Amino acid sequence: MKRIVFMLVAVAALDGLLAYTGPASGEAGGETAPIFAIKIPQGYRDWRLLSVAHEVGSLNDLRAILGNDVAVKVSREGTLPYPEGTMIARLAWNYLPLAESEEAFGHLQSFVAGQPKNGVQFMVKDSGKYASTGGWGFAQFDDGKPASEAVHNTCFPCHSIVKARDFVFNRYAP
């Protein structure tokens, strides 16, 4: 009996999120992330830019943080917490030196985005479904397929250090 109730609760919990998400155009997809049941949102590459970042250390990448209309509004206004339905995407690339910058400046100064790396990541705000992770569901897709459960298990512990910003690292870049 407990198993049947759990399965019904799990199906009910997934129903709302999956109703408004789907594979993005040109992306392999349709597979569900193992923990948070998030699919690649259709059209996410058309979301607006919230911020950019340069990650150092083992990740060593350039990042673009995109948001749906809800995320953009809250980010611009600087109001927290983010409301239900907020969706944030993180795209990352390695970076390459722009050879012409060495000629122009006498040293390498400019860098451009290279190959995509570290998958694409999403945060989805749904306080009911993701109460145990601050109201956020997390997903990472590598080559259009969900990353491992081990990868997903690292998301919330890392984001928990920015609880005061509703677990969101990025800051709006006007």
PDB file of C-alpha atoms in Angstrom:
ATOM      1  CA  MET A   1       0.000   0.000   0.000  1.00  0.00           C
ATOM      2  CA  LYS A   2       2.800   2.442   0.882  1.00  0.00           C
ATOM      3  CA  ARG A   3       4.431   1.792  -2.480  1.00  0.00           C
ATOM      4  CA  ILE A   4       1.217   2.562  -4.382  1.00  0.00           C
ATOM      5  CA  VAL A   5       0.691   5.806  -2.435  1.00  0.00           C
ATOM      6  CA  PHE A   6       4.309   6.843  -3.071  1.00  0.00           C
ATOM      7  CA  MET A   7       3.929   6.136  -6.794  1.00  0.00           C
ATOM      8  CA  LEU A   8       0.711   8.181  -6.973  1.00  0.00           C
ATOM      9  CA  VAL A   9       2.332  11.090  -5.131  1.00  0.00           C
ATOM     10  CA  ALA A  10       5.377  10.917  -7.416  1.00  0.00           C
ATOM     11  CA  VAL A  11       3.208  10.919 -10.555  1.00  0.00           C
ATOM     12  CA  ALA A  12       1.121  13.830  -9.224  1.00  0.00           C
ATOM     13  CA  ALA A  13       4.289  15.762  -8.359  1.00  0.00           C
ATOM     14  CA  LEU A  14       5.689  15.311 -11.858  1.00  0.00           C
ATOM     15  CA  ASP A  15       2.507  16.173 -13.695  1.00  0.00           C
ATOM     16  CA  GLY A  16       2.615  19.976 -13.296  1.00  0.00           C
ATOM     17  CA  LEU A  17       6.248  20.498 -14.291  1.00  0.00           C
ATOM     18  CA  LEU A  18       6.189  18.192 -17.253  1.00  0.00           C
ATOM     19  CA  ALA A  19       3.063  19.880 -18.589  1.00  0.00           C
ATOM     20  CA  TYR A  20       4.984  23.026 -19.497  1.00  0.00           C
ATOM     21  CA  THR A  21       8.402  21.685 -20.394  1.00  0.00           C
ATOM     22  CA  GLY A  22       9.787  19.591 -23.219  1.00  0.00           C
ATOM     23  CA  PRO A  23      12.883  19.008 -25.287  1.00  0.00           C
ATOM     24  CA  ALA A  24      14.439  22.119 -26.790  1.00  0.00           C
ATOM     25  CA  SER A  25      14.580  22.468 -30.521  1.00  0.00           C
ATOM     26  CA  GLY A  26      17.690  20.806 -31.879  1.00  0.00           C
ATOM     27  CA  GLU A  27      18.499  19.144 -28.548  1.00  0.00           C
ATOM     28  CA  ALA A  28      18.503  15.473 -27.830  1.00  0.00           C
ATOM     29  CA  GLY A  29      16.046  15.202 -25.029  1.00  0.00           C
ATOM     30  CA  GLY A  30      12.842  14.052 -23.577  1.00  0.00           C
ATOM     31  CA  GLU A  31      14.613  12.080 -20.893  1.00  0.00           C
ATOM     32  CA  THR A  32      13.892  13.010 -17.319  1.00  0.00           C
ATOM     33  CA  ALA A  33      16.601  14.039 -14.863  1.00  0.00           C
ATOM     34  CA  PRO A  34      16.865  11.294 -12.236  1.00  0.00           C
ATOM     35  CA  ILE A  35      16.191  13.313  -9.081  1.00  0.00           C
ATOM     36  CA  PHE A  36      14.147  16.387  -9.898  1.00  0.00           C
ATOM     37  CA  ALA A  37      12.169  15.126 -12.924  1.00  0.00           C
ATOM     38  CA  ILE A  38      13.032  18.186 -15.012  1.00  0.00           C
ATOM     39  CA  LYS A  39      13.194  18.067 -18.782  1.00  0.00           C
ATOM     40  CA  ILE A  40      15.017  20.504 -21.040  1.00  0.00           C
ATOM     41  CA  PRO A  41      12.602  23.442 -21.387  1.00  0.00           C
ATOM     42  CA  GLN A  42      11.556  24.147 -24.945  1.00  0.00           C
ATOM     43  CA  GLY A  43      13.009  27.387 -26.282  1.00  0.00           C
ATOM     44  CA  TYR A  44      15.347  28.038 -23.349  1.00  0.00           C
ATOM     45  CA  ARG A  45      18.050  29.361 -25.671  1.00  0.00           C
ATOM     46  CA  ASP A  46      15.699  32.239 -26.498  1.00  0.00           C
ATOM     47  CA  TRP A  47      15.442  33.325 -22.858  1.00  0.00           C
ATOM     48  CA  ARG A  48      17.059  36.634 -21.970  1.00  0.00           C
ATOM     49  CA  LEU A  49      20.521  37.074 -20.551  1.00  0.00           C
ATOM     50  CA  LEU A  50      20.643  37.610 -16.770  1.00  0.00           C
ATOM     51  CA  SER A  51      24.405  37.605 -16.278  1.00  0.00           C
ATOM     52  CA  VAL A  52      27.741  36.307 -17.460  1.00  0.00           C
ATOM     53  CA  ALA A  53      30.516  34.743 -15.421  1.00  0.00           C
ATOM     54  CA  HIS A  54      34.033  33.425 -15.662  1.00  0.00           C
ATOM     55  CA  GLU A  55      34.467  30.321 -13.552  1.00  0.00           C
ATOM     56  CA  VAL A  56      38.024  29.444 -12.524  1.00  0.00           C
ATOM     57  CA  GLY A  57      39.479  26.352 -10.889  1.00  0.00           C
ATOM     58  CA  SER A  58      38.538  22.920 -12.113  1.00  0.00           C
ATOM     59  CA  LEU A  59      35.542  24.221 -14.114  1.00  0.00           C
ATOM     60  CA  ASN A  60      37.468  26.994 -15.876  1.00  0.00           C
ATOM     61  CA  ASP A  61      34.751  28.213 -18.221  1.00  0.00           C
ATOM     62  CA  LEU A  62      32.747  31.173 -19.489  1.00  0.00           C
ATOM     63  CA  ARG A  63      29.061  31.137 -18.544  1.00  0.00           C
ATOM     64  CA  ALA A  64      25.865  32.742 -19.678  1.00  0.00           C
ATOM     65  CA  ILE A  65      22.972  32.722 -17.244  1.00  0.00           C
ATOM     66  CA  LEU A  66      19.584  32.914 -18.978  1.00  0.00           C
ATOM     67  CA  GLY A  67      16.145  33.307 -17.434  1.00  0.00           C
ATOM     68  CA  ASN A  68      12.535  32.944 -18.419  1.00  0.00           C
ATOM     69  CA  ASP A  69      10.348  36.060 -18.187  1.00  0.00           C
ATOM     70  CA  VAL A  70       9.663  35.468 -14.478  1.00  0.00           C
ATOM     71  CA  ALA A  71      13.390  35.248 -13.687  1.00  0.00           C
ATOM     72  CA  VAL A  72      14.163  38.367 -15.727  1.00  0.00           C
ATOM     73  CA  LYS A  73      11.512  40.439 -13.947  1.00  0.00           C
ATOM     74  CA  VAL A  74      12.683  39.464 -10.464  1.00  0.00           C
ATOM     75  CA  SER A  75      16.348  39.855 -11.372  1.00  0.00           C
ATOM     76  CA  ARG A  76      15.818  43.345 -12.792  1.00  0.00           C
ATOM     77  CA  GLU A  77      13.713  44.477  -9.856  1.00  0.00           C
ATOM     78  CA  GLY A  78      16.023  42.870  -7.306  1.00  0.00           C
ATOM     79  CA  THR A  79      13.103  41.421  -5.359  1.00  0.00           C
ATOM     80  CA  LEU A  80      13.392  38.110  -3.568  1.00  0.00           C
ATOM     81  CA  PRO A  81      12.360  35.410  -3.239  1.00  0.00           C
ATOM     82  CA  TYR A  82      11.915  34.243  -6.803  1.00  0.00           C
ATOM     83  CA  PRO A  83       8.273  33.279  -7.439  1.00  0.00           C
ATOM     84  CA  GLU A  84       6.936  29.927  -8.505  1.00  0.00           C
ATOM     85  CA  GLY A  85       7.626  29.194 -12.159  1.00  0.00           C
ATOM     86  CA  THR A  86      11.025  30.893 -12.232  1.00  0.00           C
ATOM     87  CA  MET A  87      13.415  29.047 -14.520  1.00  0.00           C
ATOM     88  CA  ILE A  88      17.132  29.764 -14.865  1.00  0.00           C
ATOM     89  CA  ALA A  89      19.554  28.147 -17.318  1.00  0.00           C
ATOM     90  CA  ARG A  90      23.365  28.047 -17.214  1.00  0.00           C
ATOM     91  CA  LEU A  91      25.299  27.535 -20.449  1.00  0.00           C
ATOM     92  CA  ALA A  92      29.090  27.162 -20.347  1.00  0.00           C
ATOM     93  CA  TRP A  93      31.962  27.124 -22.812  1.00  0.00           C
ATOM     94  CA  ASN A  94      35.689  26.728 -22.603  1.00  0.00           C
ATOM     95  CA  TYR A  95      37.440  29.898 -23.655  1.00  0.00           C
ATOM     96  CA  LEU A  96      40.088  30.441 -26.253  1.00  0.00           C
ATOM     97  CA  PRO A  97      42.541  33.298 -26.672  1.00  0.00           C
ATOM     98  CA  LEU A  98      41.767  35.616 -29.547  1.00  0.00           C
ATOM     99  CA  ALA A  99      45.073  35.615 -31.462  1.00  0.00           C
ATOM    100  CA  GLU A 100      44.418  39.076 -32.884  1.00  0.00           C
ATOM    101  CA  SER A 101      44.413  40.533 -29.370  1.00  0.00           C
ATOM    102  CA  GLU A 102      48.078  39.611 -28.960  1.00  0.00           C
ATOM    103  CA  GLU A 103      48.906  41.475 -32.128  1.00  0.00           C
ATOM    104  CA  ALA A 104      46.819  44.488 -31.112  1.00  0.00           C
ATOM    105  CA  PHE A 105      47.925  44.726 -27.467  1.00  0.00           C
ATOM    106  CA  GLY A 106      51.308  42.972 -27.409  1.00  0.00           C
ATOM    107  CA  HIS A 107      49.923  40.170 -25.252  1.00  0.00           C
ATOM    108  CA  LEU A 108      46.893  37.882 -25.144  1.00  0.00           C
ATOM    109  CA  GLN A 109      44.110  39.965 -23.702  1.00  0.00           C
ATOM    110  CA  SER A 110      40.851  38.878 -25.307  1.00  0.00           C
ATOM    111  CA  PHE A 111      39.214  35.479 -25.072  1.00  0.00           C
ATOM    112  CA  VAL A 112      36.208  34.073 -26.889  1.00  0.00           C
ATOM    113  CA  ALA A 113      33.847  31.194 -26.265  1.00  0.00           C
ATOM    114  CA  GLY A 114      35.052  27.841 -27.537  1.00  0.00           C
ATOM    115  CA  GLN A 115      33.387  24.439 -27.296  1.00  0.00           C
ATOM    116  CA  PRO A 116      30.436  23.976 -24.911  1.00  0.00           C
ATOM    117  CA  LYS A 117      31.403  22.277 -21.654  1.00  0.00           C
ATOM    118  CA  ASN A 118      30.003  21.139 -18.332  1.00  0.00           C
ATOM    119  CA  GLY A 119      26.577  20.503 -19.838  1.00  0.00           C
ATOM    120  CA  VAL A 120      23.579  22.795 -19.547  1.00  0.00           C
ATOM    121  CA  GLN A 121      22.044  23.312 -16.115  1.00  0.00           C
ATOM    122  CA  PHE A 122      18.601  24.421 -14.984  1.00  0.00           C
ATOM    123  CA  MET A 123      16.959  25.633 -11.803  1.00  0.00           C
ATOM    124  CA  VAL A 124      13.160  25.496 -11.552  1.00  0.00           C
ATOM    125  CA  LYS A 125      11.251  27.145  -8.688  1.00  0.00           C
ATOM    126  CA  ASP A 126       8.415  25.033  -7.346  1.00  0.00           C
ATOM    127  CA  SER A 127       8.249  25.188  -3.563  1.00  0.00           C
ATOM    128  CA  GLY A 128       5.755  22.347  -3.303  1.00  0.00           C
ATOM    129  CA  LYS A 129       7.731  19.844  -5.340  1.00  0.00           C
ATOM    130  CA  TYR A 130      11.187  20.865  -4.163  1.00  0.00           C
ATOM    131  CA  ALA A 131      10.611  21.855  -0.534  1.00  0.00           C
ATOM    132  CA  SER A 132      13.621  19.868   0.657  1.00  0.00           C
ATOM    133  CA  THR A 133      15.952  21.837  -1.636  1.00  0.00           C
ATOM    134  CA  GLY A 134      14.867  25.366  -0.845  1.00  0.00           C
ATOM    135  CA  GLY A 135      11.996  25.297  -3.333  1.00  0.00           C
ATOM    136  CA  TRP A 136      14.299  24.706  -6.306  1.00  0.00           C
ATOM    137  CA  GLY A 137      14.643  21.724  -8.606  1.00  0.00           C
ATOM    138  CA  PHE A 138      18.011  21.280 -10.304  1.00  0.00           C
ATOM    139  CA  ALA A 139      18.991  19.544 -13.530  1.00  0.00           C
ATOM    140  CA  GLN A 140      22.100  19.082 -15.621  1.00  0.00           C
ATOM    141  CA  PHE A 141      22.137  17.645 -19.113  1.00  0.00           C
ATOM    142  CA  ASP A 142      25.272  16.464 -20.883  1.00  0.00           C
ATOM    143  CA  ASP A 143      24.813  16.051 -24.641  1.00  0.00           C
ATOM    144  CA  GLY A 144      21.047  16.261 -24.136  1.00  0.00           C
ATOM    145  CA  LYS A 145      20.934  13.460 -21.554  1.00  0.00           C
ATOM    146  CA  PRO A 146      20.465  13.849 -17.797  1.00  0.00           C
ATOM    147  CA  ALA A 147      23.683  13.844 -15.793  1.00  0.00           C
ATOM    148  CA  SER A 148      24.148  11.154 -13.172  1.00  0.00           C
ATOM    149  CA  GLU A 149      22.421  11.162  -9.816  1.00  0.00           C
ATOM    150  CA  ALA A 150      25.815  11.850  -8.215  1.00  0.00           C
ATOM    151  CA  VAL A 151      26.080  15.107 -10.206  1.00  0.00           C
ATOM    152  CA  HIS A 152      22.560  16.138  -9.206  1.00  0.00           C
ATOM    153  CA  ASN A 153      23.319  15.402  -5.556  1.00  0.00           C
ATOM    154  CA  THR A 154      25.944  18.181  -5.605  1.00  0.00           C
ATOM    155  CA  CYS A 155      23.582  20.966  -6.713  1.00  0.00           C
ATOM    156  CA  PHE A 156      21.709  21.951  -3.568  1.00  0.00           C
ATOM    157  CA  PRO A 157      24.624  21.615  -1.124  1.00  0.00           C
ATOM    158  CA  CYS A 158      26.576  24.071  -3.272  1.00  0.00           C
ATOM    159  CA  HIS A 159      23.633  26.479  -3.676  1.00  0.00           C
ATOM    160  CA  SER A 160      22.793  26.345   0.039  1.00  0.00           C
ATOM    161  CA  ILE A 161      25.581  28.849   0.755  1.00  0.00           C
ATOM    162  CA  VAL A 162      23.571  31.551  -1.056  1.00  0.00           C
ATOM    163  CA  LYS A 163      20.332  30.999   0.858  1.00  0.00           C
ATOM    164  CA  ALA A 164      20.080  34.762   1.454  1.00  0.00           C
ATOM    165  CA  ARG A 165      19.735  35.202  -2.342  1.00  0.00           C
ATOM    166  CA  ASP A 166      17.111  32.464  -2.605  1.00  0.00           C
ATOM    167  CA  PHE A 167      19.826  29.921  -3.498  1.00  0.00           C
ATOM    168  CA  VAL A 168      20.756  31.723  -6.743  1.00  0.00           C
ATOM    169  CA  PHE A 169      24.420  32.610  -7.347  1.00  0.00           C
ATOM    170  CA  ASN A 170      24.128  34.948 -10.311  1.00  0.00           C
ATOM    171  CA  ARG A 171      23.386  38.635 -10.104  1.00  0.00           C
ATOM    172  CA  TYR A 172      21.613  40.624 -12.756  1.00  0.00           C
ATOM    173  CA  ALA A 173      23.946  42.406 -15.173  1.00  0.00           C
ATOM    174  CA  PRO A 174      22.127  45.564 -16.356  1.00  0.00           C
TER     175      PRO A 174
END
